[in-house]
């Protein structure tokens, strides 16, 4: 285990040493990110609410899968009816 990582590490060191050269280690001065204020006009868009509903359904179905999986592991799932 870990042989692929060791192989990639050796190949990288050989490449940097003989062909491309070692990367420069320069640190840029710290900069604060730009602050953008949200545009609330997007709330009136049908596409936005379609994405919101898709994400909510994704989260609900994912949670249901977790609950049913855990219930099955705990032995609390009735196989005949599929109820927890």
Short mmCIF file of C-alpha atoms in Angstrom, two decimals:
data_model
loop_
_atom_site.label_atom_id
_atom_site.label_comp_id
_atom_site.label_asym_id
_atom_site.label_seq_id
_atom_site.Cartn_x
_atom_site.Cartn_y
_atom_site.Cartn_z
CA UNK A 1 0.00 0.00 0.00
CA UNK A 2 1.20 3.45 -0.85
CA UNK A 3 3.45 2.30 -3.69
CA UNK A 4 1.72 4.53 -6.23
CA UNK A 5 2.28 7.62 -4.08
CA UNK A 6 5.94 6.73 -3.59
CA UNK A 7 6.32 6.15 -7.35
CA UNK A 8 4.72 9.52 -8.17
CA UNK A 9 6.93 11.25 -5.57
CA UNK A 10 10.11 9.74 -7.04
CA UNK A 11 9.07 10.62 -10.60
CA UNK A 12 8.30 14.20 -9.54
CA UNK A 13 11.67 14.63 -7.83
CA UNK A 14 13.51 13.19 -10.86
CA UNK A 15 11.56 15.45 -13.23
CA UNK A 16 12.20 18.57 -11.15
CA UNK A 17 15.87 17.72 -10.69
CA UNK A 18 16.82 16.90 -14.28
CA UNK A 19 14.31 18.53 -16.63
CA UNK A 20 11.97 21.29 -15.48
CA UNK A 21 13.78 22.62 -12.42
CA UNK A 22 12.49 23.10 -8.93
CA UNK A 23 9.47 25.40 -8.52
CA UNK A 24 10.10 28.84 -7.05
CA UNK A 25 8.94 29.18 -3.48
CA UNK A 26 7.77 32.77 -3.42
CA UNK A 27 5.14 33.95 -1.01
CA UNK A 28 2.89 36.75 -2.16
CA UNK A 29 1.84 39.37 0.38
CA UNK A 30 -1.49 38.63 1.99
CA UNK A 31 -4.49 40.30 0.39
CA UNK A 32 -8.02 40.47 1.68
CA UNK A 33 -10.66 39.06 -0.65
CA UNK A 34 -13.04 41.40 -2.41
CA UNK A 35 -16.47 41.62 -0.82
CA UNK A 36 -19.40 41.28 -3.18
CA UNK A 37 -22.88 42.09 -1.99
CA UNK A 38 -25.59 39.64 -3.08
CA UNK A 39 -27.93 40.61 -5.87
CA UNK A 40 -31.45 39.94 -4.61
CA UNK A 41 -32.98 40.15 -8.09
CA UNK A 42 -32.09 36.48 -8.54
CA UNK A 43 -34.87 35.55 -6.10
CA UNK A 44 -37.42 36.45 -8.77
CA UNK A 45 -35.92 34.02 -11.27
CA UNK A 46 -37.63 30.70 -12.01
CA UNK A 47 -34.24 29.06 -12.66
CA UNK A 48 -33.08 29.93 -9.14
CA UNK A 49 -36.10 28.31 -7.51
CA UNK A 50 -35.78 25.25 -9.75
CA UNK A 51 -32.22 24.82 -8.48
CA UNK A 52 -33.38 25.35 -4.88
CA UNK A 53 -36.06 22.69 -5.18
CA UNK A 54 -33.61 20.27 -6.83
CA UNK A 55 -31.10 20.74 -4.00
CA UNK A 56 -33.81 20.28 -1.35
CA UNK A 57 -34.97 17.05 -2.99
CA UNK A 58 -31.37 15.85 -3.21
CA UNK A 59 -30.84 16.47 0.49
CA UNK A 60 -34.16 14.83 1.45
CA UNK A 61 -33.52 11.70 -0.61
CA UNK A 62 -29.95 11.48 0.66
CA UNK A 63 -31.18 11.75 4.25
CA UNK A 64 -33.79 9.07 3.58
CA UNK A 65 -31.09 6.77 2.23
CA UNK A 66 -28.99 7.33 5.33
CA UNK A 67 -31.93 6.74 7.68
CA UNK A 68 -33.05 3.55 5.93
CA UNK A 69 -29.48 2.28 5.70
CA UNK A 70 -28.86 2.87 9.39
CA UNK A 71 -32.24 1.35 10.30
CA UNK A 72 -31.42 -1.75 8.25
CA UNK A 73 -28.05 -2.09 9.99
CA UNK A 74 -29.72 -1.69 13.39
CA UNK A 75 -32.34 -4.31 12.53
CA UNK A 76 -35.21 -1.84 12.77
CA UNK A 77 -36.39 -2.13 9.15
CA UNK A 78 -39.36 -4.36 8.36
CA UNK A 79 -38.36 -6.03 5.09
CA UNK A 80 -41.93 -6.99 4.19
CA UNK A 81 -43.42 -3.50 4.41
CA UNK A 82 -40.26 -1.40 4.08
CA UNK A 83 -41.17 0.63 7.16
CA UNK A 84 -38.74 1.79 9.79
#
